[in-house]
XYZ file of C-alpha atoms in Angstrom:
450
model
C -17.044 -182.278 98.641
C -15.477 -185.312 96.892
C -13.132 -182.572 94.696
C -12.083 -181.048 97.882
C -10.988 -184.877 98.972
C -9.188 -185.615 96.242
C -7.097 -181.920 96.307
C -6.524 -182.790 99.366
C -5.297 -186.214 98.560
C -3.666 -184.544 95.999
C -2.042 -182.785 98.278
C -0.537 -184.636 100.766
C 0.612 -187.356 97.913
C 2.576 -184.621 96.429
C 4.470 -183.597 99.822
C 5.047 -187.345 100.023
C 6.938 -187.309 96.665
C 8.493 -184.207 97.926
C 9.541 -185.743 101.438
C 10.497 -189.210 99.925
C 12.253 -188.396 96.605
C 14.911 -185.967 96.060
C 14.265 -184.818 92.875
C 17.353 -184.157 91.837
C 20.639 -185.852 91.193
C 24.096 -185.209 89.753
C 27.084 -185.585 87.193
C 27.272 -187.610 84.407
C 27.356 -191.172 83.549
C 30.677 -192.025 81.162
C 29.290 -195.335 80.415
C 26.132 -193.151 78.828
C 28.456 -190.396 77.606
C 30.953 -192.127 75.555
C 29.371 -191.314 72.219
C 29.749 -188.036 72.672
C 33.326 -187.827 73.639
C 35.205 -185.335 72.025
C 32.352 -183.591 70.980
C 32.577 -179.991 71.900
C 29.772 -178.141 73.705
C 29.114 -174.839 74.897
C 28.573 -174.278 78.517
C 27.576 -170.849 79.281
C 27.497 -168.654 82.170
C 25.841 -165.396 82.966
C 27.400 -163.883 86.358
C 25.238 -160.213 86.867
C 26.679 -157.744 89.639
C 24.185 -155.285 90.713
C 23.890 -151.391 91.008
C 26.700 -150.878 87.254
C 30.088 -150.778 87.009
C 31.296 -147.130 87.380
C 31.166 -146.275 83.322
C 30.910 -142.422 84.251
C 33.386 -140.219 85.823
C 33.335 -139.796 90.072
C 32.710 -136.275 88.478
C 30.923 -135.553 86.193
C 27.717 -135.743 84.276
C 25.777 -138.754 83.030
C 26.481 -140.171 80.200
C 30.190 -139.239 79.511
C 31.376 -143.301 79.279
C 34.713 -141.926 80.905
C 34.361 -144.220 84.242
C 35.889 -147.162 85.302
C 34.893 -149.627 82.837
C 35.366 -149.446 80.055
C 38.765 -150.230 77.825
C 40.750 -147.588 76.385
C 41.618 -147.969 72.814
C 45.274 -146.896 71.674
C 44.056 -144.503 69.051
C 40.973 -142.801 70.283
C 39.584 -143.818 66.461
C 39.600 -147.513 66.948
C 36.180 -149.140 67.423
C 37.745 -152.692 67.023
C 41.331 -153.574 68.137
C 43.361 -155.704 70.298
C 45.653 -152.679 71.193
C 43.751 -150.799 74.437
C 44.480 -150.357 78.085
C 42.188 -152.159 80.750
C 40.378 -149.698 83.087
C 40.813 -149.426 86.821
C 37.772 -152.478 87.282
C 38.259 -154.088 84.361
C 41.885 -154.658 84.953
C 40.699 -157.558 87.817
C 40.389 -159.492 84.721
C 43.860 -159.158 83.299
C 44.499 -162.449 83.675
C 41.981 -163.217 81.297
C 42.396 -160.531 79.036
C 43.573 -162.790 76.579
C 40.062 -164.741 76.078
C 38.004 -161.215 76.605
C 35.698 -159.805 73.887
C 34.689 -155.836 75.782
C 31.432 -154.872 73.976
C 30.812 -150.981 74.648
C 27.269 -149.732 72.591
C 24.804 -151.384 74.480
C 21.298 -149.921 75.565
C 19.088 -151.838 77.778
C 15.307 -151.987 78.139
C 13.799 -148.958 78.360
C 17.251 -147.365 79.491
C 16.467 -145.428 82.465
C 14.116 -146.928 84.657
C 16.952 -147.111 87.708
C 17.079 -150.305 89.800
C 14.031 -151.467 87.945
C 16.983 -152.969 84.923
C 16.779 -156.443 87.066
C 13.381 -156.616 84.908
C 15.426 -156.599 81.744
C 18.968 -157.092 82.049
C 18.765 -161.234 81.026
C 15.451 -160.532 79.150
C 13.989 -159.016 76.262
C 13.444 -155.483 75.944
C 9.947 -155.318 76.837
C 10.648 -158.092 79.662
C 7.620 -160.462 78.755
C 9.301 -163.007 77.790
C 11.941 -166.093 79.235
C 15.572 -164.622 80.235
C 18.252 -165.901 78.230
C 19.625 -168.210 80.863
C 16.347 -170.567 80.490
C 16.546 -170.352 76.433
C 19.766 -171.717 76.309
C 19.364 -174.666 79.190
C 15.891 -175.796 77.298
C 18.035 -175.504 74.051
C 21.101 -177.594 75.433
C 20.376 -179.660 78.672
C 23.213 -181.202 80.410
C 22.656 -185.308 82.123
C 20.152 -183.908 84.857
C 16.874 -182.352 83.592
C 15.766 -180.986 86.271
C 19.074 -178.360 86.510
C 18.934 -177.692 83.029
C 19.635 -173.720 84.263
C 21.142 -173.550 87.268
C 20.604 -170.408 89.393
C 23.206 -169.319 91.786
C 22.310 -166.108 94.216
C 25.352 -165.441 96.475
C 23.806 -162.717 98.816
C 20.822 -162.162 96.320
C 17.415 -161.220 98.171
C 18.670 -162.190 101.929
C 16.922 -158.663 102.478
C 13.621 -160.332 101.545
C 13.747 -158.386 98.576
C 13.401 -160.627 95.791
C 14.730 -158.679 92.779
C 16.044 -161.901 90.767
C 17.332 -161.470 87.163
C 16.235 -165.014 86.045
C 12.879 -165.257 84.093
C 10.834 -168.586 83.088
C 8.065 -166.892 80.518
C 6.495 -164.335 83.216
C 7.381 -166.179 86.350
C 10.549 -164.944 88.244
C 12.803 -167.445 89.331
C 14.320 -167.703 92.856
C 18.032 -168.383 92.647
C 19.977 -171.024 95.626
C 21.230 -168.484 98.221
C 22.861 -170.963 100.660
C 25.540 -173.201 98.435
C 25.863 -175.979 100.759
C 22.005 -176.573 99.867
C 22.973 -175.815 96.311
C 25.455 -178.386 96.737
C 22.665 -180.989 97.981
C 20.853 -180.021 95.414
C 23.026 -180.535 92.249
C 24.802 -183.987 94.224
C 22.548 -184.953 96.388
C 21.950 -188.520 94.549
C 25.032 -189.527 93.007
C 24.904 -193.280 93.458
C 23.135 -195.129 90.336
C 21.118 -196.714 93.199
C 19.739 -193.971 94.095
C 18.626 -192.782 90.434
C 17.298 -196.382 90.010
C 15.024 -195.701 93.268
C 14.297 -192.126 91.918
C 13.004 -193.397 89.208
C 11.177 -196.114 90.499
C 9.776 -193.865 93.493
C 8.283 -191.386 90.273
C 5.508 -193.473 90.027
C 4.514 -192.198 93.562
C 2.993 -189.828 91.336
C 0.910 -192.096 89.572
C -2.420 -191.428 92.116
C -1.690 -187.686 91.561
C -2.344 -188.090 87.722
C -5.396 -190.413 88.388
C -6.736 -187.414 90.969
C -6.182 -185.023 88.303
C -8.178 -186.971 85.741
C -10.780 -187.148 87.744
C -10.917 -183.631 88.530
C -10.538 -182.375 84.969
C -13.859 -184.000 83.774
C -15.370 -181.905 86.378
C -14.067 -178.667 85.744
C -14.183 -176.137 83.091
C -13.010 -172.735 82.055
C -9.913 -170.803 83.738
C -10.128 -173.713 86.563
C -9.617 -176.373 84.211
C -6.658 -174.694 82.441
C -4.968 -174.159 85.798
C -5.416 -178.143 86.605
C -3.909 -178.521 83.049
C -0.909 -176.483 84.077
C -0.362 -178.105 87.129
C -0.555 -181.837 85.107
C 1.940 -180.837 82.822
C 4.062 -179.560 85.945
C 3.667 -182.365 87.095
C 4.948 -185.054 84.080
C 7.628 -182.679 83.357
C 8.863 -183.664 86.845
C 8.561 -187.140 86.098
C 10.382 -186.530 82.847
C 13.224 -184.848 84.328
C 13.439 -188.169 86.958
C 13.671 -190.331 84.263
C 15.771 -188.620 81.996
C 18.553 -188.168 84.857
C 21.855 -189.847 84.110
C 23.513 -190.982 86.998
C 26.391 -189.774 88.272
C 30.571 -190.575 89.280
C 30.620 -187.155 90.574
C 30.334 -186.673 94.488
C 29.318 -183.781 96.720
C 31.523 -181.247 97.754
C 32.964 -180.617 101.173
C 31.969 -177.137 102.143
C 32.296 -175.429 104.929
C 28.700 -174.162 106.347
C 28.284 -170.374 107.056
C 25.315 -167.717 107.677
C 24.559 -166.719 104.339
C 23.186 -163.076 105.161
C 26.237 -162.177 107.456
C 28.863 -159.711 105.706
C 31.795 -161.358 107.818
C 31.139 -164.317 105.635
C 30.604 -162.664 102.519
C 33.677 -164.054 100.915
C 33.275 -167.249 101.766
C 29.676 -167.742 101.032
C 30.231 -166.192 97.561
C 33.549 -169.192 96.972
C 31.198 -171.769 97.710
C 28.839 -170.603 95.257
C 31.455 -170.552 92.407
C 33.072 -173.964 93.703
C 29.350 -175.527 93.205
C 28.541 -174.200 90.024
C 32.387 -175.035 88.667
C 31.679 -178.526 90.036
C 28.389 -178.772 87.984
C 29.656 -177.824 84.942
C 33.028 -179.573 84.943
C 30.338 -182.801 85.627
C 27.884 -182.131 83.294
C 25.260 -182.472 85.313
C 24.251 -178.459 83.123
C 25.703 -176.580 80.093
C 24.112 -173.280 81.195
C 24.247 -171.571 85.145
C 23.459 -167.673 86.163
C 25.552 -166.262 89.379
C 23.650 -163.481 90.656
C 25.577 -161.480 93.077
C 23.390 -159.470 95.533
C 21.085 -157.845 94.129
C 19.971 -154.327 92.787
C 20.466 -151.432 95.387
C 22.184 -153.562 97.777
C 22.405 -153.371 101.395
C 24.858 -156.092 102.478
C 28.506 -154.362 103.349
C 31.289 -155.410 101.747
C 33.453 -155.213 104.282
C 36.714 -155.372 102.314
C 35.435 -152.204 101.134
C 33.602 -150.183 103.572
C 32.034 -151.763 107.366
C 29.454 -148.516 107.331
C 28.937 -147.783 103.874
C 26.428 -150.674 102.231
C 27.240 -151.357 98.460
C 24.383 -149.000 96.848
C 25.120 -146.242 98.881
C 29.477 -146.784 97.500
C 27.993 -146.784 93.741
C 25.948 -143.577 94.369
C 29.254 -142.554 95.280
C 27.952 -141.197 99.003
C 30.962 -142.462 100.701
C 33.923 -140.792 98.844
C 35.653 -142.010 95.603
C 37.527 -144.872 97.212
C 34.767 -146.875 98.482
C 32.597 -146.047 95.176
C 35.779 -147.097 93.059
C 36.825 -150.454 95.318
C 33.429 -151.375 95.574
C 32.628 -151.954 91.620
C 36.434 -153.360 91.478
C 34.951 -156.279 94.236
C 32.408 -157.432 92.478
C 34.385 -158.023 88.765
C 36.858 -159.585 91.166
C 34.621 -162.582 92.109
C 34.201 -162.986 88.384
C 37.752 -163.297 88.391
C 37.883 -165.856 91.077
C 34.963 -167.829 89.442
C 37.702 -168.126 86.519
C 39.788 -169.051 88.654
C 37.817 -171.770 89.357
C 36.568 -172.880 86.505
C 40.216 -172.880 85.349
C 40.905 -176.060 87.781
C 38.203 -178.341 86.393
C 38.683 -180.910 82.943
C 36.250 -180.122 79.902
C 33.572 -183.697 80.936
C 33.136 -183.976 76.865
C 36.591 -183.131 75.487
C 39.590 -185.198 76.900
C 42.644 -183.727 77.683
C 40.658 -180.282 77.205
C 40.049 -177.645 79.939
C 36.245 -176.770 80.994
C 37.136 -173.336 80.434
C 38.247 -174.221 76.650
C 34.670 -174.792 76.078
C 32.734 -172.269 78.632
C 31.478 -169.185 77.476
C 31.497 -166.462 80.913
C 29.345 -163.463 80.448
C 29.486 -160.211 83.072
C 27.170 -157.518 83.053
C 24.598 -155.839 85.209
C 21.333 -154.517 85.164
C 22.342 -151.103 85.132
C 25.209 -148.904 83.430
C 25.998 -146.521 86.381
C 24.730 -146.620 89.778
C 24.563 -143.051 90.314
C 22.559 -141.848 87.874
C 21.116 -144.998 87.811
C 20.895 -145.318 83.453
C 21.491 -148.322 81.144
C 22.539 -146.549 78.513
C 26.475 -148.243 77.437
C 26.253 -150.939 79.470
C 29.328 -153.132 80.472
C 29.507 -156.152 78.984
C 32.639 -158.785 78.548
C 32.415 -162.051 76.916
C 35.350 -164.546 78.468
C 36.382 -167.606 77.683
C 37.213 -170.263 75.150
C 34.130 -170.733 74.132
C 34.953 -173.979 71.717
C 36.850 -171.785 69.512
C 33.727 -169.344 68.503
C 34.216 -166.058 70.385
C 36.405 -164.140 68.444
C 38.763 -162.098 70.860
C 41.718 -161.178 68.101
C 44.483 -162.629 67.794
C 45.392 -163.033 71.514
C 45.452 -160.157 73.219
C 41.861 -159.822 73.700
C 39.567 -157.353 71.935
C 37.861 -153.946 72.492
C 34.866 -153.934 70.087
C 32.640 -150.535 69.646
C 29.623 -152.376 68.179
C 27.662 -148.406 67.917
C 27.561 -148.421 63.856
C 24.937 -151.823 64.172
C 22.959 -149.936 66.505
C 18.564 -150.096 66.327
C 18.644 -147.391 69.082
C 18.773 -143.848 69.165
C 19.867 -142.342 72.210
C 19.547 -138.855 72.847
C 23.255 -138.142 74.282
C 25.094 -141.390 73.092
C 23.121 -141.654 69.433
C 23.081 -144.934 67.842
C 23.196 -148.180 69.943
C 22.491 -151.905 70.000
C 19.440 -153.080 72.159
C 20.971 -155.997 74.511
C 18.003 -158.036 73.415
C 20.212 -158.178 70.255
C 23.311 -159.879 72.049
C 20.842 -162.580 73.723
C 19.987 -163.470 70.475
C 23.104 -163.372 69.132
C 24.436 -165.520 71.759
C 21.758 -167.860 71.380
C 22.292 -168.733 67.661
C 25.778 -169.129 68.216
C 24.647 -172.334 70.697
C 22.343 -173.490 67.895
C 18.754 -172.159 69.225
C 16.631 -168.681 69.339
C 14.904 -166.358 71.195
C 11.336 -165.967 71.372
C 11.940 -162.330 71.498
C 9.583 -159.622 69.960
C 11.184 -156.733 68.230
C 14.615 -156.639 66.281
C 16.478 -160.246 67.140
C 18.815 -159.842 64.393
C 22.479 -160.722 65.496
C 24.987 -158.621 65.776
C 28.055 -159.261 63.344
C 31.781 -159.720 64.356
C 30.560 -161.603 67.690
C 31.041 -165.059 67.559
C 32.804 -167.235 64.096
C 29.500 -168.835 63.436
C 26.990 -166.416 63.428
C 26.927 -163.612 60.551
């Protein structure tokens, strides 16, 4: 009876601390972050459109790479050049071509378990272990903690179908769908003030740890392992209070609209990149995931079709035009999401741009969405990237990465298992993934990884 009390205590003190203390805040301090001024660092960003990007023919069969996609090399022989011809989608990223590495030779997971790919896409191949969004935000936190990965989810699981691409160990994550909340979130406590309360208001939690004691010298076995778990929850939240920098940066101003109505589908998804811009260009994280929809969707695009929902335009039921303009809407918020990340100051280099030092990376769980396969799948790395993506000699590369393949595919032969280009990605921003399996990077990627 008395450890039923003191749950319940437990309990109600911890919707307290959830009621009374926002436990987040924004920005950065540039009293705190003068040391590190002019110190380049990575931000990176991982924006996944569901349901592929149209890399095989309208018609055709699977597996002949001769889609949308991907870039077309001047001499059919080149597997590495600076001289090829954007595709119909990719070419919504002209403007950008410049900063663009296209990676074609890329198998994922198991390769062709369908809409099942939002398992694996940010993960390792045998999707046990943390996506590589969360590696790289423990590995290199920005001033608040507690948004150490941010997760955007424009139109993601508003169908109550929560197929979310972000993975902590085994646990799925749940992305921000509505960005005016996202915008609460990330600045909802700018003032120093209101960090000093925060952090004075964390020892609200103090009763919770003494409950927890008490309860762990009665316990034993799998029950006192899950009261461990929950403890360590629990100080990491008081870490993340007490670690947050406080903040010049303000909220944004943005306009408030249904979040699951297509009429608003535009705006909803602007918001979304105008609050993860904002949270970069302040510091507040180095490392964000935009998931668009999710896989199989069923929210129209109405710039495309008003009848015809997105999964049923990449299974091509509607006609080529919708199936085509479809995949070319989704690469073009990726665009616009440059676009806005373009506007912003780098918050560590002066006089720098936040795209300078921003590395953008566009993919989805699946190669194709009508034969639903992963096998080639579309991947572009954007940006400046502090210097350490090589994309030629400016005029953007087209990179055939097939000859380091660990894979052997049945109709495409040799390719490179995506875990490989997590990896690869993470050494370049000075960490590792946990990953069983082959982890070794993949050459000709980034200037400081070999």
């Amino acid at each position: 009876m008395d450890i039923l009390k003191s749950r319940r205590r437990f309990l109600m003190q911890l919707a307290a601390a959830g009621t009374l203390l926002p436990l987040s805040s924004s920005g950065f301090a540039k009293y705190l972050l003068q040391e590190t001024k002019e110190q380049p660092q990575l931000k990176v960003v991982f924006f996944v459109v569901p349901d592929g990007l149209a890399v095989d023919s309208y018609s055709g069969s699977a597996h002949n790479s001769d889609g949308l996609w991907f870039p077309k090399a001047a001499r059919s022989a080149d597997t590495d050049t600076g001289d090829f011809t954007l595709n119909l989608v990719s070419q919504e990223l002209a403007d950008y071509r410049s900063q663009s590495l296209y990676l074609q030779g890329l198998i994922l997971g198991p390769g062709n378990i369908g809409h099942d790919g939002w398992k694996f896409v940010l993960r390792d191949t045998s999707g046990s272990k943390s996506s590589i969004d969360r590696v790289l935000g423990d590995a290199m936190p920005g001033t608040q903690p507690s948004h150490r990965s941010l997760f955007a989810g424009p139109h993601a699981g508003i169908d109550n179908t929560p197929w979310y691409v972000s993975w902590d160990d085994n646990k799925i994550r749940t992305p921000q769908q509505d960005p005016v909340r996202l915008n609460e979130s990330v600045f909802g406590g700018t003032a120093r003030a209101v960090r000093d309360l925060q952090v004075r208001n964390a020892h609200v939690f103090d009763p919770i740890r003494a409950d927890i004691a008490e309860l762990r010298g009665r316990l034993a076995g799998a029950q006192r392992e899950k009261l461990v778990t929950h403890l360590d929850s629990l100080e990491q939240v008081v870490k993340d209070i007490e670690g947050a920098v406080p903040s010049d940066c303000g909220p944004l101003t943005l306009d408030q609209h249904p979040i699951s109505s297509a009429q608003f589908r535009n705006q909803v998804q602007q918001s979304h990149h105008k609050v993860v811009a904002a949270a970069l260009a302040c510091g507040v994280t180095r490392v964000a995931t935009v998931q668009i929809g999710r896989s199989a969707e069923s929210l129209n695009i109405l710039d495309v079709s008003a009848s015809t929902n997105p999964h049923d335009c990449a299974h091509r039921y509607a006609g080529e035009r919708e199936w085509r303009e479809s995949r070319q809407w989704y690469v073009r918020q990726v665009k616009l999401f440059m676009d806005e990340l373009a506007k912003y100051d780098d918050p560590h280099v002066p006089g720098d741009k936040l795209l300078k030092h921003t590395l953008v990376v566009l993919t989805s769980e699946m190669a194709d969405g009508a034969p639903e396969h992963m096998v080639d799948m579309p991947l572009v790395l954007m940006g400046g990237a502090s210097g350490l993506l090589n994309v030629g000699n400016g005029n953007g590369r087209y990179f055939n990465i097939k000859s380091q393949g660990d894979r052997s595919h049945w109709a495409k032969g040799s390719l490179v298992d995506m875990q490989r280009i997590w990896s690869t990605i993470a050494l370049a921003a000075g960490t590792t993934v946990p990953y069983p399996g082959d982890v070794s990077p993949v050459t000709g990627i980034f200037s400081n990884v070999s």
